[in-house]
């Protein structure tokens, strides 16, 4: 679990001007992910830094029930000890889930991302075919589609967008060398992916991803 702290300096310390500072502290190893255990570990880490949990004025996490739960989530347990540690839901994470749901109900998006997923499965299901892919695609490689991380979708499109010729070459070799008729058919089918569709979706997702990161 990553731990980041945000603090406010009033400018009285010589080394820090009056400003808001945010700092990544460390990754924390967890044996259990229940809200109670997460809070216990979080409290220990804060105290080890010489900080008092009573001085916390805000908390924010992803949307996992063990973090945001109103009864046994970390935010609820912390609020019981410090009623001024107001919880703010992660807007960016909400937006990621929203965009993921939109992609699931748009027929064009379903079809396009389905093709990208098929592309990943075709090459990743065989070490021999993966080597064929790496023979042609030297930079970014295909990635599986993740439902909760919208950014992974644009990374998947980006890999194809800027190396579509190389992907065509890899698919052609798979089709020509495979003795499995199903694999040959799948490679031929994926080879019909139109370049303008990849460009369109990349440009669209780039703008959406940019807006998401600005939140």
Short mmCIF file of C-alpha atoms in Angstrom, two decimals, residues 49-208:
data_model
loop_
_atom_site.label_atom_id
_atom_site.label_comp_id
_atom_site.label_asym_id
_atom_site.label_seq_id
_atom_site.Cartn_x
_atom_site.Cartn_y
_atom_site.Cartn_z
CA UNK A 49 7.12 9.60 11.59
CA UNK A 50 6.64 11.53 14.80
CA UNK A 51 3.19 12.73 13.79
CA UNK A 52 0.00 12.75 15.85
CA UNK A 53 -3.09 11.21 14.30
CA UNK A 54 -5.20 13.86 16.05
CA UNK A 55 -3.59 16.52 13.85
CA UNK A 56 -4.92 14.98 10.63
CA UNK A 57 -7.38 17.28 8.84
CA UNK A 58 -8.20 15.22 5.77
CA UNK A 59 -7.98 11.73 4.29
CA UNK A 60 -8.45 10.39 0.78
CA UNK A 61 -8.25 6.90 -0.71
CA UNK A 62 -9.43 4.87 -3.67
CA UNK A 63 -12.96 3.55 -3.70
CA UNK A 64 -12.34 0.13 -2.15
CA UNK A 65 -14.88 -0.72 0.55
CA UNK A 66 -12.08 -1.45 3.02
CA UNK A 67 -10.92 2.16 2.60
CA UNK A 68 -14.08 4.24 2.11
CA UNK A 69 -16.57 2.01 3.97
CA UNK A 70 -18.88 4.01 6.24
CA UNK A 71 -18.86 1.37 8.98
CA UNK A 72 -15.59 -0.56 8.97
CA UNK A 73 -13.53 1.27 6.35
CA UNK A 74 -10.32 3.09 7.21
CA UNK A 75 -11.97 6.50 6.83
CA UNK A 76 -14.77 5.56 9.28
CA UNK A 77 -12.37 4.19 11.89
CA UNK A 78 -10.14 7.25 11.64
CA UNK A 79 -13.14 9.56 11.99
CA UNK A 80 -14.03 7.83 15.26
CA UNK A 81 -10.63 8.77 16.66
CA UNK A 82 -10.43 12.17 14.98
CA UNK A 83 -13.69 13.77 13.87
CA UNK A 84 -11.80 16.51 11.99
CA UNK A 85 -10.10 14.10 9.57
CA UNK A 86 -12.65 14.71 6.83
CA UNK A 87 -12.83 12.10 4.09
CA UNK A 88 -12.75 13.14 0.42
CA UNK A 89 -13.61 10.46 -2.18
CA UNK A 90 -11.13 10.01 -5.02
CA UNK A 91 -12.73 11.86 -7.93
CA UNK A 92 -10.19 10.55 -10.43
CA UNK A 93 -10.91 6.96 -9.43
CA UNK A 94 -14.65 7.60 -9.77
CA UNK A 95 -14.02 9.07 -13.20
CA UNK A 96 -11.98 6.03 -14.19
CA UNK A 97 -14.84 3.72 -13.25
CA UNK A 98 -17.34 5.95 -15.07
CA UNK A 99 -15.28 5.91 -18.26
CA UNK A 100 -14.87 2.15 -17.97
CA UNK A 101 -18.65 1.72 -17.71
CA UNK A 102 -19.20 4.00 -20.71
CA UNK A 103 -16.82 1.84 -22.74
CA UNK A 104 -18.91 -1.20 -21.81
CA UNK A 105 -22.19 0.19 -23.17
CA UNK A 106 -20.95 1.90 -26.36
CA UNK A 107 -21.17 -0.67 -29.20
CA UNK A 108 -18.29 0.89 -31.13
CA UNK A 109 -16.07 0.94 -28.03
CA UNK A 110 -16.99 -2.64 -27.15
CA UNK A 111 -16.01 -3.78 -30.64
CA UNK A 112 -12.77 -1.81 -30.76
CA UNK A 113 -11.48 -2.77 -27.31
CA UNK A 114 -12.57 -6.33 -27.98
CA UNK A 115 -10.24 -6.35 -30.99
CA UNK A 116 -7.36 -5.05 -28.86
CA UNK A 117 -8.03 -7.75 -26.27
CA UNK A 118 -8.03 -10.41 -29.00
CA UNK A 119 -4.72 -9.00 -30.23
CA UNK A 120 -3.21 -9.37 -26.77
CA UNK A 121 -4.59 -12.89 -26.30
CA UNK A 122 -3.33 -14.07 -29.70
CA UNK A 123 0.28 -13.17 -28.97
CA UNK A 124 0.42 -13.73 -25.20
CA UNK A 125 -1.12 -17.22 -25.36
CA UNK A 126 2.02 -18.61 -27.02
CA UNK A 127 5.67 -17.89 -26.26
CA UNK A 128 6.47 -18.59 -29.91
CA UNK A 129 3.95 -16.01 -31.14
CA UNK A 130 5.12 -13.54 -28.48
CA UNK A 131 8.65 -13.80 -29.88
CA UNK A 132 7.24 -13.09 -33.34
CA UNK A 133 5.61 -9.95 -31.93
CA UNK A 134 8.84 -8.81 -30.27
CA UNK A 135 10.68 -9.40 -33.54
CA UNK A 136 8.67 -6.62 -35.18
CA UNK A 137 7.36 -4.47 -32.31
CA UNK A 138 10.42 -2.99 -30.62
CA UNK A 139 8.89 -0.33 -28.41
CA UNK A 140 5.45 -0.51 -26.77
CA UNK A 141 3.74 -3.90 -26.62
CA UNK A 142 0.08 -4.86 -26.38
CA UNK A 143 -1.48 -4.91 -22.92
CA UNK A 144 -4.62 -6.54 -21.51
CA UNK A 145 -7.66 -4.30 -21.03
CA UNK A 146 -8.33 -3.36 -17.41
CA UNK A 147 -11.88 -2.45 -16.32
CA UNK A 148 -10.86 -0.17 -13.44
CA UNK A 149 -7.83 1.65 -14.87
CA UNK A 150 -8.91 3.76 -17.81
CA UNK A 151 -5.35 4.82 -18.59
CA UNK A 152 -4.41 1.25 -19.49
CA UNK A 153 -6.84 1.50 -22.40
CA UNK A 154 -5.04 4.42 -24.00
CA UNK A 155 -1.72 2.64 -23.45
CA UNK A 156 -3.12 -0.38 -25.29
CA UNK A 157 -4.25 1.83 -28.19
CA UNK A 158 -0.96 3.76 -28.19
CA UNK A 159 1.05 0.57 -28.70
CA UNK A 160 -0.90 -0.15 -31.89
CA UNK A 161 -1.36 3.47 -33.00
CA UNK A 162 2.35 4.17 -33.46
CA UNK A 163 3.42 0.68 -34.59
CA UNK A 164 0.48 -0.51 -36.65
CA UNK A 165 2.71 -1.48 -39.59
CA UNK A 166 4.84 -3.63 -37.30
CA UNK A 167 1.71 -5.30 -35.91
CA UNK A 168 0.54 -6.06 -39.45
CA UNK A 169 3.91 -7.69 -40.17
CA UNK A 170 3.73 -9.78 -36.99
CA UNK A 171 0.17 -10.89 -37.76
CA UNK A 172 1.16 -11.78 -41.32
CA UNK A 173 4.03 -13.98 -40.11
CA UNK A 174 1.80 -15.73 -37.59
CA UNK A 175 -0.78 -16.37 -40.30
CA UNK A 176 1.85 -17.70 -42.72
CA UNK A 177 3.74 -19.92 -40.28
CA UNK A 178 1.03 -21.27 -37.97
CA UNK A 179 -0.25 -24.79 -38.62
CA UNK A 180 -3.33 -24.18 -36.49
CA UNK A 181 -6.25 -23.11 -38.74
CA UNK A 182 -7.94 -21.23 -35.87
CA UNK A 183 -4.78 -19.21 -35.21
CA UNK A 184 -4.35 -18.48 -38.92
CA UNK A 185 -7.96 -17.31 -39.15
CA UNK A 186 -7.64 -15.11 -36.07
CA UNK A 187 -4.41 -13.52 -37.33
CA UNK A 188 -6.02 -12.82 -40.72
CA UNK A 189 -9.09 -11.33 -39.05
CA UNK A 190 -7.04 -9.04 -36.80
CA UNK A 191 -4.95 -8.03 -39.80
CA UNK A 192 -8.04 -6.34 -41.22
CA UNK A 193 -8.02 -3.73 -38.44
CA UNK A 194 -8.27 -0.35 -40.11
CA UNK A 195 -5.59 2.23 -39.33
CA UNK A 196 -8.03 5.16 -39.28
CA UNK A 197 -9.99 3.48 -36.45
CA UNK A 198 -6.85 3.20 -34.34
CA UNK A 199 -5.96 6.85 -34.99
CA UNK A 200 -9.51 8.00 -34.19
CA UNK A 201 -9.69 6.10 -30.91
CA UNK A 202 -6.21 7.16 -29.83
CA UNK A 203 -6.93 10.85 -30.44
CA UNK A 204 -10.26 10.56 -28.59
CA UNK A 205 -8.82 8.66 -25.63
CA UNK A 206 -5.85 11.01 -25.41
CA UNK A 207 -8.19 13.97 -24.85
CA UNK A 208 -10.32 12.04 -22.35
#
